[in-house]
GROMACS .gro file of C-alpha atoms in nm:
model
  428
    1MET     CA    1  -2.433   4.974   0.776
    2ALA     CA    2  -2.687   4.696   0.830
    3THR     CA    3  -3.036   4.791   0.938
    4ARG     CA    4  -3.229   4.624   1.218
    5LYS     CA    5  -3.592   4.541   1.272
    6ASN     CA    6  -3.787   4.777   1.492
    7THR     CA    7  -4.106   4.613   1.624
    8GLU     CA    8  -4.246   4.940   1.761
    9ASP     CA    9  -4.288   5.039   1.395
   10GLY     CA   10  -4.447   4.712   1.287
   11GLY     CA   11  -4.137   4.504   1.226
   12ARG     CA   12  -4.015   4.711   0.934
   13GLU     CA   13  -3.643   4.758   0.888
   14THR     CA   14  -3.545   5.108   0.998
   15PRO     CA   15  -3.221   5.282   0.893
   16PRO     CA   16  -3.003   5.365   1.197
   17TRP     CA   17  -3.017   5.741   1.119
   18LYS     CA   18  -3.397   5.729   1.157
   19ASN     CA   19  -3.360   5.577   1.502
   20LEU     CA   20  -3.196   5.902   1.611
   21GLY     CA   21  -3.452   6.167   1.696
   22ALA     CA   22  -3.557   6.320   2.026
   23GLY     CA   23  -3.232   6.225   2.202
   24LEU     CA   24  -3.006   6.362   1.928
   25ILE     CA   25  -3.203   6.687   1.897
   26THR     CA   26  -3.216   6.733   2.276
   27GLY     CA   27  -2.844   6.676   2.314
   28ALA     CA   28  -2.759   6.919   2.036
   29ALA     CA   29  -3.001   7.182   2.171
   30ASP     CA   30  -2.817   7.167   2.504
   31ASP     CA   31  -2.521   7.333   2.329
   32ASP     CA   32  -2.722   7.650   2.271
   33PRO     CA   33  -2.563   7.997   2.252
   34SER     CA   34  -2.603   8.036   2.629
   35GLY     CA   35  -2.425   7.706   2.679
   36ILE     CA   36  -2.153   7.813   2.437
   37ALA     CA   37  -2.106   8.126   2.648
   38THR     CA   38  -2.066   7.919   2.965
   39TYR     CA   39  -1.824   7.674   2.804
   40SER     CA   40  -1.623   7.963   2.661
   41GLN     CA   41  -1.614   8.133   3.001
   42VAL     CA   42  -1.479   7.830   3.188
   43GLY     CA   43  -1.231   7.750   2.910
   44ALA     CA   44  -1.102   8.107   2.906
   45ALA     CA   45  -1.091   8.136   3.285
   46PHE     CA   46  -0.951   7.794   3.381
   47GLY     CA   47  -0.782   7.664   3.067
   48TYR     CA   48  -0.783   7.284   3.065
   49GLY     CA   49  -0.889   7.280   3.431
   50MET     CA   50  -1.251   7.180   3.364
   51LEU     CA   51  -1.223   6.948   3.066
   52TRP     CA   52  -1.257   6.651   3.301
   53CYS     CA   53  -1.610   6.766   3.398
   54VAL     CA   54  -1.739   6.676   3.052
   55PHE     CA   55  -1.662   6.310   3.116
   56LEU     CA   56  -1.821   6.328   3.462
   57THR     CA   57  -2.148   6.475   3.337
   58MET     CA   58  -2.182   6.249   3.032
   59PRO     CA   59  -2.320   5.934   3.206
   60LEU     CA   60  -2.534   6.145   3.439
   61MET     CA   61  -2.686   6.331   3.145
   62ILE     CA   62  -2.748   6.009   2.952
   63ALA     CA   63  -2.928   5.858   3.252
   64ILE     CA   64  -3.156   6.150   3.337
   65GLN     CA   65  -3.252   6.210   2.973
   66ALA     CA   66  -3.320   5.839   2.917
   67ILE     CA   67  -3.547   5.844   3.222
   68SER     CA   68  -3.743   6.143   3.090
   69ALA     CA   69  -3.777   5.979   2.748
   70GLY     CA   70  -3.880   5.651   2.908
   71ILE     CA   71  -4.156   5.816   3.109
   72GLY     CA   72  -4.296   5.971   2.792
   73ARG     CA   73  -4.274   5.647   2.591
   74VAL     CA   74  -4.420   5.425   2.862
   75THR     CA   75  -4.706   5.649   2.975
   76GLY     CA   76  -4.779   5.841   2.656
   77GLN     CA   77  -4.772   6.162   2.862
   78GLY     CA   78  -4.530   6.451   2.906
   79LEU     CA   79  -4.355   6.510   3.237
   80MET     CA   80  -4.582   6.785   3.360
   81ASP     CA   81  -4.891   6.586   3.255
   82GLY     CA   82  -4.772   6.302   3.476
   83MET     CA   83  -4.686   6.533   3.762
   84ARG     CA   84  -5.029   6.696   3.741
   85LEU     CA   85  -5.188   6.354   3.787
   86HIS     CA   86  -4.965   6.230   4.068
   87TYR     CA   87  -4.842   6.533   4.265
   88PRO     CA   88  -4.993   6.840   4.438
   89ARG     CA   89  -5.097   7.117   4.199
   90LYS     CA   90  -4.907   7.379   4.401
   91LEU     CA   91  -4.582   7.191   4.340
   92VAL     CA   92  -4.659   7.154   3.969
   93TYR     CA   93  -4.747   7.523   3.925
   94GLY     CA   94  -4.443   7.631   4.127
   95LEU     CA   95  -4.211   7.425   3.908
   96LEU     CA   96  -4.382   7.553   3.595
   97THR     CA   97  -4.321   7.912   3.706
   98LEU     CA   98  -3.950   7.845   3.758
   99ILE     CA   99  -3.921   7.664   3.423
  100PHE     CA  100  -4.106   7.944   3.242
  101VAL     CA  101  -3.886   8.221   3.388
  102ALA     CA  102  -3.562   8.034   3.319
  103ASN     CA  103  -3.665   7.938   2.964
  104VAL     CA  104  -3.772   8.290   2.867
  105ILE     CA  105  -3.442   8.435   2.992
  106ASN     CA  106  -3.253   8.163   2.803
  107LEU     CA  107  -3.457   8.238   2.493
  108ALA     CA  108  -3.370   8.606   2.519
  109ALA     CA  109  -3.000   8.531   2.559
  110ASP     CA  110  -2.996   8.284   2.267
  111ILE     CA  111  -3.189   8.515   2.036
  112GLY     CA  112  -2.960   8.805   2.122
  113ALA     CA  113  -2.647   8.593   2.070
  114MET     CA  114  -2.763   8.487   1.723
  115GLY     CA  115  -2.818   8.850   1.621
  116ALA     CA  116  -2.481   8.956   1.764
  117SER     CA  117  -2.304   8.671   1.582
  118LEU     CA  118  -2.455   8.758   1.244
  119LYS     CA  119  -2.357   9.121   1.299
  120LEU     CA  120  -1.999   9.007   1.359
  121LEU     CA  121  -2.004   8.813   1.033
  122ILE     CA  122  -2.172   9.060   0.797
  123GLY     CA  123  -2.232   9.382   0.993
  124GLY     CA  124  -2.570   9.547   1.033
  125PRO     CA  125  -2.832   9.571   1.311
  126ALA     CA  126  -2.799   9.291   1.566
  127LEU     CA  127  -3.145   9.348   1.716
  128LEU     CA  128  -3.315   9.320   1.377
  129TYR     CA  129  -3.129   8.998   1.303
  130ALA     CA  130  -3.224   8.861   1.645
  131ALA     CA  131  -3.592   8.934   1.589
  132LEU     CA  132  -3.586   8.783   1.240
  133PHE     CA  133  -3.424   8.462   1.368
  134ALA     CA  134  -3.687   8.430   1.641
  135VAL     CA  135  -3.976   8.496   1.401
  136LEU     CA  136  -3.833   8.243   1.152
  137SER     CA  137  -3.819   7.976   1.424
  138LEU     CA  138  -4.175   8.057   1.529
  139LEU     CA  139  -4.312   8.037   1.175
  140LEU     CA  140  -4.148   7.699   1.118
  141GLN     CA  141  -4.289   7.560   1.443
  142VAL     CA  142  -4.639   7.697   1.398
  143PHE     CA  143  -4.696   7.620   1.032
  144ILE     CA  144  -4.497   7.302   0.968
  145PRO     CA  145  -4.636   6.978   1.120
  146PHE     CA  146  -4.413   6.786   1.361
  147THR     CA  147  -4.356   6.500   1.118
  148ARG     CA  148  -4.197   6.744   0.871
  149TYR     CA  149  -4.037   6.975   1.127
  150ALA     CA  150  -3.848   6.707   1.324
  151PRO     CA  151  -3.618   6.625   1.027
  152ILE     CA  152  -3.533   6.997   0.999
  153LEU     CA  153  -3.426   7.004   1.364
  154LYS     CA  154  -3.226   6.686   1.311
  155LEU     CA  155  -3.049   6.845   1.015
  156LEU     CA  156  -2.965   7.154   1.225
  157THR     CA  157  -2.768   6.935   1.466
  158LEU     CA  158  -2.499   6.921   1.196
  159SER     CA  159  -2.425   7.289   1.264
  160LEU     CA  160  -2.246   7.185   1.582
  161PHE     CA  161  -1.969   7.028   1.376
  162ALA     CA  162  -1.850   7.387   1.330
  163TYR     CA  163  -1.688   7.349   1.673
  164VAL     CA  164  -1.511   7.031   1.568
  165ALA     CA  165  -1.383   7.218   1.263
  166THR     CA  166  -1.271   7.508   1.482
  167VAL     CA  167  -1.044   7.276   1.681
  168LEU     CA  168  -0.901   7.139   1.356
  169VAL     CA  169  -0.783   7.484   1.244
  170ILE     CA  170  -0.602   7.573   1.567
  171ASP     CA  171  -0.285   7.423   1.714
  172VAL     CA  172  -0.383   7.203   2.011
  173PRO     CA  173  -0.117   7.067   2.251
  174TRP     CA  174  -0.286   6.730   2.284
  175ARG     CA  175  -0.036   6.588   2.532
  176ALA     CA  176  -0.113   6.864   2.780
  177VAL     CA  177  -0.485   6.820   2.718
  178LEU     CA  178  -0.471   6.445   2.789
  179ARG     CA  179  -0.265   6.509   3.104
  180SER     CA  180  -0.528   6.752   3.233
  181ILE     CA  181  -0.803   6.495   3.178
  182VAL     CA  182  -0.617   6.216   3.360
  183LEU     CA  183  -0.477   6.444   3.634
  184PRO     CA  184  -0.717   6.740   3.642
  185PRO     CA  185  -0.570   7.061   3.788
  186ILE     CA  186  -0.861   7.119   4.029
  187ARG     CA  187  -0.863   7.447   4.220
  188TRP     CA  188  -1.013   7.480   4.566
  189ASP     CA  189  -1.153   7.830   4.551
  190ALA     CA  190  -1.488   8.007   4.507
  191ALA     CA  191  -1.432   8.100   4.142
  192TYR     CA  192  -1.367   7.738   4.045
  193ALA     CA  193  -1.673   7.623   4.242
  194VAL     CA  194  -1.893   7.876   4.063
  195GLY     CA  195  -1.754   7.754   3.729
  196LEU     CA  196  -1.844   7.396   3.819
  197VAL     CA  197  -2.196   7.502   3.913
  198ALA     CA  198  -2.235   7.689   3.584
  199LEU     CA  199  -2.105   7.393   3.383
  200LEU     CA  200  -2.333   7.141   3.552
  201GLY     CA  201  -2.633   7.372   3.536
  202THR     CA  202  -2.576   7.429   3.165
  203THR     CA  203  -2.548   7.058   3.094
  204ILE     CA  204  -2.850   6.937   3.296
  205SER     CA  205  -3.144   7.173   3.241
  206PRO     CA  206  -3.519   7.126   3.305
  207TYR     CA  207  -3.623   7.226   2.954
  208LEU     CA  208  -3.431   6.927   2.816
  209PHE     CA  209  -3.631   6.684   3.032
  210CYS     CA  210  -3.964   6.836   2.925
  211TRP     CA  211  -3.871   6.843   2.557
  212GLN     CA  212  -3.744   6.486   2.521
  213ALA     CA  213  -4.038   6.330   2.708
  214SER     CA  214  -4.285   6.533   2.501
  215GLU     CA  215  -4.115   6.438   2.174
  216GLU     CA  216  -4.158   6.071   2.260
  217VAL     CA  217  -4.529   6.145   2.309
  218GLU     CA  218  -4.537   6.329   1.974
  219GLU     CA  219  -4.385   6.023   1.806
  220ILE     CA  220  -4.660   5.805   1.954
  221GLU     CA  221  -4.938   6.040   1.848
  222THR     CA  222  -4.811   6.082   1.492
  223SER     CA  223  -4.743   5.711   1.438
  224LYS     CA  224  -5.004   5.463   1.319
  225ARG     CA  225  -4.834   5.179   1.506
  226ARG     CA  226  -4.666   5.318   1.818
  227LYS     CA  227  -4.867   5.313   2.140
  228PRO     CA  228  -4.772   5.383   2.503
  229LEU     CA  229  -4.581   5.080   2.626
  230GLN     CA  230  -4.834   5.032   2.903
  231ASP     CA  231  -5.087   4.956   2.627
  232ALA     CA  232  -4.850   4.776   2.390
  233PRO     CA  233  -4.583   4.596   2.598
  234GLN     CA  234  -4.473   4.394   2.294
  235GLN     CA  235  -4.317   4.715   2.157
  236ALA     CA  236  -4.100   4.758   2.469
  237PRO     CA  237  -3.778   4.576   2.365
  238SER     CA  238  -3.726   4.773   2.044
  239ALA     CA  239  -3.863   5.101   2.186
  240LEU     CA  240  -3.640   5.100   2.494
  241ARG     CA  241  -3.341   4.990   2.284
  242ARG     CA  242  -3.405   5.279   2.044
  243ILE     CA  243  -3.435   5.528   2.333
  244GLY     CA  244  -3.110   5.399   2.481
  245ILE     CA  245  -2.921   5.437   2.151
  246ASP     CA  246  -3.082   5.771   2.063
  247THR     CA  247  -3.018   5.923   2.406
  248THR     CA  248  -2.664   5.787   2.439
  249VAL     CA  249  -2.562   5.913   2.094
  250GLY     CA  250  -2.729   6.251   2.155
  251MET     CA  251  -2.569   6.312   2.494
  252ILE     CA  252  -2.224   6.193   2.387
  253PHE     CA  253  -2.250   6.427   2.089
  254SER     CA  254  -2.359   6.711   2.319
  255ASN     CA  255  -2.074   6.659   2.564
  256LEU     CA  256  -1.810   6.621   2.293
  257ILE     CA  257  -1.914   6.952   2.140
  258ALA     CA  258  -1.895   7.110   2.487
  259PHE     CA  259  -1.546   6.961   2.519
  260PHE     CA  260  -1.435   7.117   2.189
  261ILE     CA  261  -1.576   7.459   2.284
  262ILE     CA  262  -1.398   7.457   2.621
  263LEU     CA  263  -1.081   7.334   2.450
  264THR     CA  264  -1.094   7.611   2.189
  265ALA     CA  265  -1.134   7.878   2.456
  266ALA     CA  266  -0.855   7.724   2.664
  267VAL     CA  267  -0.607   7.693   2.377
  268VAL     CA  268  -0.673   8.030   2.215
  269LEU     CA  269  -0.810   8.264   2.482
  270HIS     CA  270  -0.671   8.141   2.815
  271ALA     CA  271  -0.327   8.077   2.670
  272HIS     CA  272  -0.313   8.440   2.548
  273GLY     CA  273  -0.433   8.590   2.877
  274LYS     CA  274  -0.791   8.652   2.760
  275THR     CA  275  -0.962   8.509   3.069
  276ASP     CA  276  -1.279   8.719   3.101
  277ILE     CA  277  -1.541   8.620   2.844
  278GLN     CA  278  -1.899   8.737   2.899
  279SER     CA  279  -2.091   8.601   2.598
  280SER     CA  280  -2.068   8.356   2.308
  281ALA     CA  281  -2.042   8.643   2.056
  282GLN     CA  282  -1.758   8.796   2.256
  283ALA     CA  283  -1.580   8.459   2.253
  284ALA     CA  284  -1.612   8.446   1.874
  285GLU     CA  285  -1.483   8.801   1.838
  286ALA     CA  286  -1.188   8.729   2.067
  287LEU     CA  287  -1.085   8.437   1.845
  288ARG     CA  288  -1.041   8.658   1.539
  289PRO     CA  289  -0.707   8.825   1.622
  290LEU     CA  290  -0.570   8.521   1.804
  291ALA     CA  291  -0.674   8.225   1.587
  292GLY     CA  292  -0.755   8.384   1.252
  293GLU     CA  293  -1.060   8.457   1.038
  294LEU     CA  294  -1.152   8.094   0.970
  295ALA     CA  295  -1.171   7.996   1.338
  296PHE     CA  296  -1.369   8.311   1.411
  297ALA     CA  297  -1.614   8.250   1.125
  298LEU     CA  298  -1.670   7.885   1.218
  299PHE     CA  299  -1.731   7.971   1.582
  300ALA     CA  300  -1.973   8.255   1.501
  301ALA     CA  301  -2.161   8.051   1.241
  302GLY     CA  302  -2.195   7.769   1.493
  303ILE     CA  303  -2.368   8.007   1.735
  304ILE     CA  304  -2.630   8.090   1.470
  305GLY     CA  305  -2.683   7.725   1.372
  306THR     CA  306  -2.725   7.595   1.725
  307GLY     CA  307  -2.944   7.894   1.809
  308LEU     CA  308  -3.183   7.801   1.528
  309LEU     CA  309  -3.204   7.458   1.690
  310ALA     CA  310  -3.224   7.568   2.054
  311VAL     CA  311  -3.483   7.846   2.021
  312PRO     CA  312  -3.764   7.614   1.904
  313VAL     CA  313  -3.666   7.357   2.167
  314LEU     CA  314  -3.677   7.616   2.446
  315ALA     CA  315  -4.007   7.765   2.328
  316GLY     CA  316  -4.152   7.420   2.263
  317ALA     CA  317  -4.046   7.285   2.603
  318THR     CA  318  -4.209   7.585   2.770
  319ALA     CA  319  -4.535   7.525   2.583
  320TYR     CA  320  -4.534   7.149   2.653
  321ALA     CA  321  -4.471   7.209   3.025
  322ALA     CA  322  -4.747   7.471   3.054
  323ALA     CA  323  -5.001   7.267   2.860
  324GLY     CA  324  -4.921   6.959   3.068
  325ALA     CA  325  -4.951   7.145   3.397
  326PHE     CA  326  -5.294   7.283   3.302
  327GLY     CA  327  -5.423   6.972   3.127
  328GLN     CA  328  -5.443   7.135   2.784
  329ARG     CA  329  -5.397   6.974   2.443
  330SER     CA  330  -5.040   7.002   2.317
  331GLY     CA  331  -4.833   6.901   2.018
  332LEU     CA  332  -4.665   7.045   1.711
  333GLU     CA  333  -4.865   6.811   1.488
  334HIS     CA  334  -5.186   6.993   1.583
  335LYS     CA  335  -5.291   7.301   1.393
  336PRO     CA  336  -5.289   7.624   1.599
  337HIS     CA  337  -5.669   7.637   1.629
  338GLU     CA  338  -5.668   7.280   1.764
  339ALA     CA  339  -5.425   7.357   2.050
  340ARG     CA  340  -5.469   7.728   2.119
  341PHE     CA  341  -5.321   7.724   2.471
  342PHE     CA  342  -5.013   7.532   2.358
  343TYR     CA  343  -4.941   7.760   2.063
  344GLY     CA  344  -5.024   8.067   2.272
  345MET     CA  345  -4.750   7.968   2.519
  346LEU     CA  346  -4.512   7.883   2.234
  347ILE     CA  347  -4.557   8.220   2.063
  348GLY     CA  348  -4.578   8.416   2.388
  349SER     CA  349  -4.251   8.281   2.530
  350ALA     CA  350  -4.065   8.354   2.205
  351LEU     CA  351  -4.208   8.708   2.186
  352LEU     CA  352  -4.107   8.770   2.548
  353GLY     CA  353  -3.757   8.653   2.456
  354ILE     CA  354  -3.748   8.908   2.173
  355ALA     CA  355  -3.889   9.180   2.400
  356LEU     CA  356  -3.621   9.125   2.664
  357ASN     CA  357  -3.359   9.210   2.403
  358LEU     CA  358  -3.520   9.555   2.369
  359THR     CA  359  -3.488   9.632   2.741
  360PRO     CA  360  -3.180   9.757   2.930
  361LEU     CA  361  -3.159   9.416   3.100
  362ASP     CA  362  -2.796   9.312   3.137
  363PRO     CA  363  -2.767   8.987   2.936
  364ILE     CA  364  -2.485   8.857   3.157
  365LYS     CA  365  -2.687   8.908   3.474
  366ALA     CA  366  -2.989   8.758   3.298
  367LEU     CA  367  -2.792   8.443   3.215
  368TYR     CA  368  -2.669   8.425   3.573
  369TRP     CA  369  -3.022   8.440   3.710
  370SER     CA  370  -3.138   8.192   3.449
  371ALA     CA  371  -2.875   7.949   3.579
  372VAL     CA  372  -2.992   8.010   3.935
  373VAL     CA  373  -3.357   7.947   3.847
  374ASN     CA  374  -3.269   7.644   3.632
  375GLY     CA  375  -3.071   7.493   3.917
  376VAL     CA  376  -3.348   7.552   4.169
  377ALA     CA  377  -3.610   7.405   3.932
  378ALA     CA  378  -3.400   7.107   3.821
  379VAL     CA  379  -3.360   6.942   4.161
  380PRO     CA  380  -3.729   6.896   4.258
  381LEU     CA  381  -3.816   6.811   3.896
  382MET     CA  382  -3.545   6.544   3.887
  383ILE     CA  383  -3.662   6.403   4.222
  384ALA     CA  384  -4.017   6.386   4.086
  385MET     CA  385  -3.891   6.214   3.769
  386MET     CA  386  -3.695   5.957   3.971
  387LEU     CA  387  -3.999   5.881   4.186
  388MET     CA  388  -4.225   5.856   3.880
  389GLY     CA  389  -3.979   5.630   3.698
  390SER     CA  390  -3.954   5.402   4.003
  391SER     CA  391  -4.330   5.383   4.063
  392SER     CA  392  -4.525   5.083   3.930
  393LYS     CA  393  -4.837   5.299   3.966
  394VAL     CA  394  -4.697   5.533   3.701
  395MET     CA  395  -4.482   5.299   3.491
  396GLY     CA  396  -4.657   4.965   3.534
  397GLU     CA  397  -4.414   4.682   3.461
  398PHE     CA  398  -4.164   4.923   3.300
  399THR     CA  399  -4.010   5.082   3.609
  400MET     CA  400  -3.648   5.193   3.568
  401PRO     CA  401  -3.377   4.926   3.576
  402TRP     CA  402  -3.121   4.965   3.854
  403PRO     CA  403  -2.840   5.117   3.639
  404LEU     CA  404  -3.071   5.403   3.539
  405LYS     CA  405  -3.182   5.444   3.900
  406LEU     CA  406  -2.821   5.459   4.018
  407PHE     CA  407  -2.702   5.715   3.765
  408GLY     CA  408  -3.032   5.906   3.779
  409TRP     CA  409  -3.001   5.955   4.155
  410LEU     CA  410  -2.631   6.041   4.113
  411ALA     CA  411  -2.729   6.311   3.863
  412THR     CA  412  -2.994   6.439   4.103
  413ALA     CA  413  -2.744   6.445   4.389
  414ALA     CA  414  -2.489   6.624   4.170
  415MET     CA  415  -2.744   6.891   4.078
  416GLY     CA  416  -2.843   6.925   4.443
  417ALA     CA  417  -2.479   6.968   4.542
  418ALA     CA  418  -2.436   7.224   4.264
  419VAL     CA  419  -2.729   7.428   4.396
  420VAL     CA  420  -2.591   7.412   4.751
  421GLY     CA  421  -2.249   7.514   4.619
  422MET     CA  422  -2.407   7.800   4.429
  423PHE     CA  423  -2.563   7.943   4.743
  424VAL     CA  424  -2.252   7.879   4.954
  425THR     CA  425  -2.041   8.076   4.706
  426TRP     CA  426  -2.310   8.343   4.660
  427GLY     CA  427  -2.155   8.686   4.621
  428LYS     CA  428  -1.799   8.552   4.602
   0.00000   0.00000   0.00000
């Protein structure tokens, strides 16, 4: 494939693979073990009835993630840094609290799912495996500089192809699948509404916004040539083009993997009357007698691979958000003694995630409350992002173009409707 010139890196020719970074990693991290659990649940419960949602959320996800990346690239600041400068501190600290709670619960669920999946594959103590996975992720983040760690995360995105392979080893009635996408069998009941809320909340999460914006800032700080676009407008054409490609590829990849996970659960579990799935590990275990050892092994291994990607993203997003809200130095390129607050939050959130696995906390209820908190936090954060991206005071000459504004506000409205629907169906 031909390479193209990238003026944000001094006019050098850059291979297309190297133009994929923050967007690809963010999209892949969205399919974390908690997300796999949600996709498996709706596939098992509703069969093909929610496959159409993947195509609805795709453009909304692309838009909101491109906006978050654009804010980071234009201003050279993370989302919470910008909010601290332009919005009331009480709002910033309130959002940070919600993000922190939701991320720690998600971390706990993902760490636990990785341990449970390895136990399914080789036997042994799930809690020990979970702790070892979390500690491994921490050590890599703390002791490997960003410029060397980012390629590792990019490589881990390949683990999601396990779910493409899973579909290839089962018998899929593609005609019925296509019919359900064109003419979706929508149900008008509370259970279906809750499933929609869960699906949307899993796809559009606050930690993804914080991570992608901060990674754009990391790229600026670790590059000899890149500068915030406000200071180097000549870099804008190639930088914004790269963000558009990176984000579009990453979010399409994310949504296609979600599609394959829902499809697997629909074809194998729903079709055989297995409609109540509570976790990603349980989904993998349920595949074994119905779809065979290979499908089971691929599904379980995928949980571990995407967990190794998602855990550092969740912990990192928490640390970036906290450091930004309090005006502290942040960045994985810094050594721990150079950014003590940032690394303290990074390590602390991961350790809390491990600790929650040692408590009698019900992981299913924990995931439910994580979805509630994520939904509540996402709406005001998305509104703030839309206002920041539209403000010439924040973005200078690089305010959002109208297509991003349109789809960004549509995504915000969809999340708002999801939160309203969640409370309307509360307890049902």
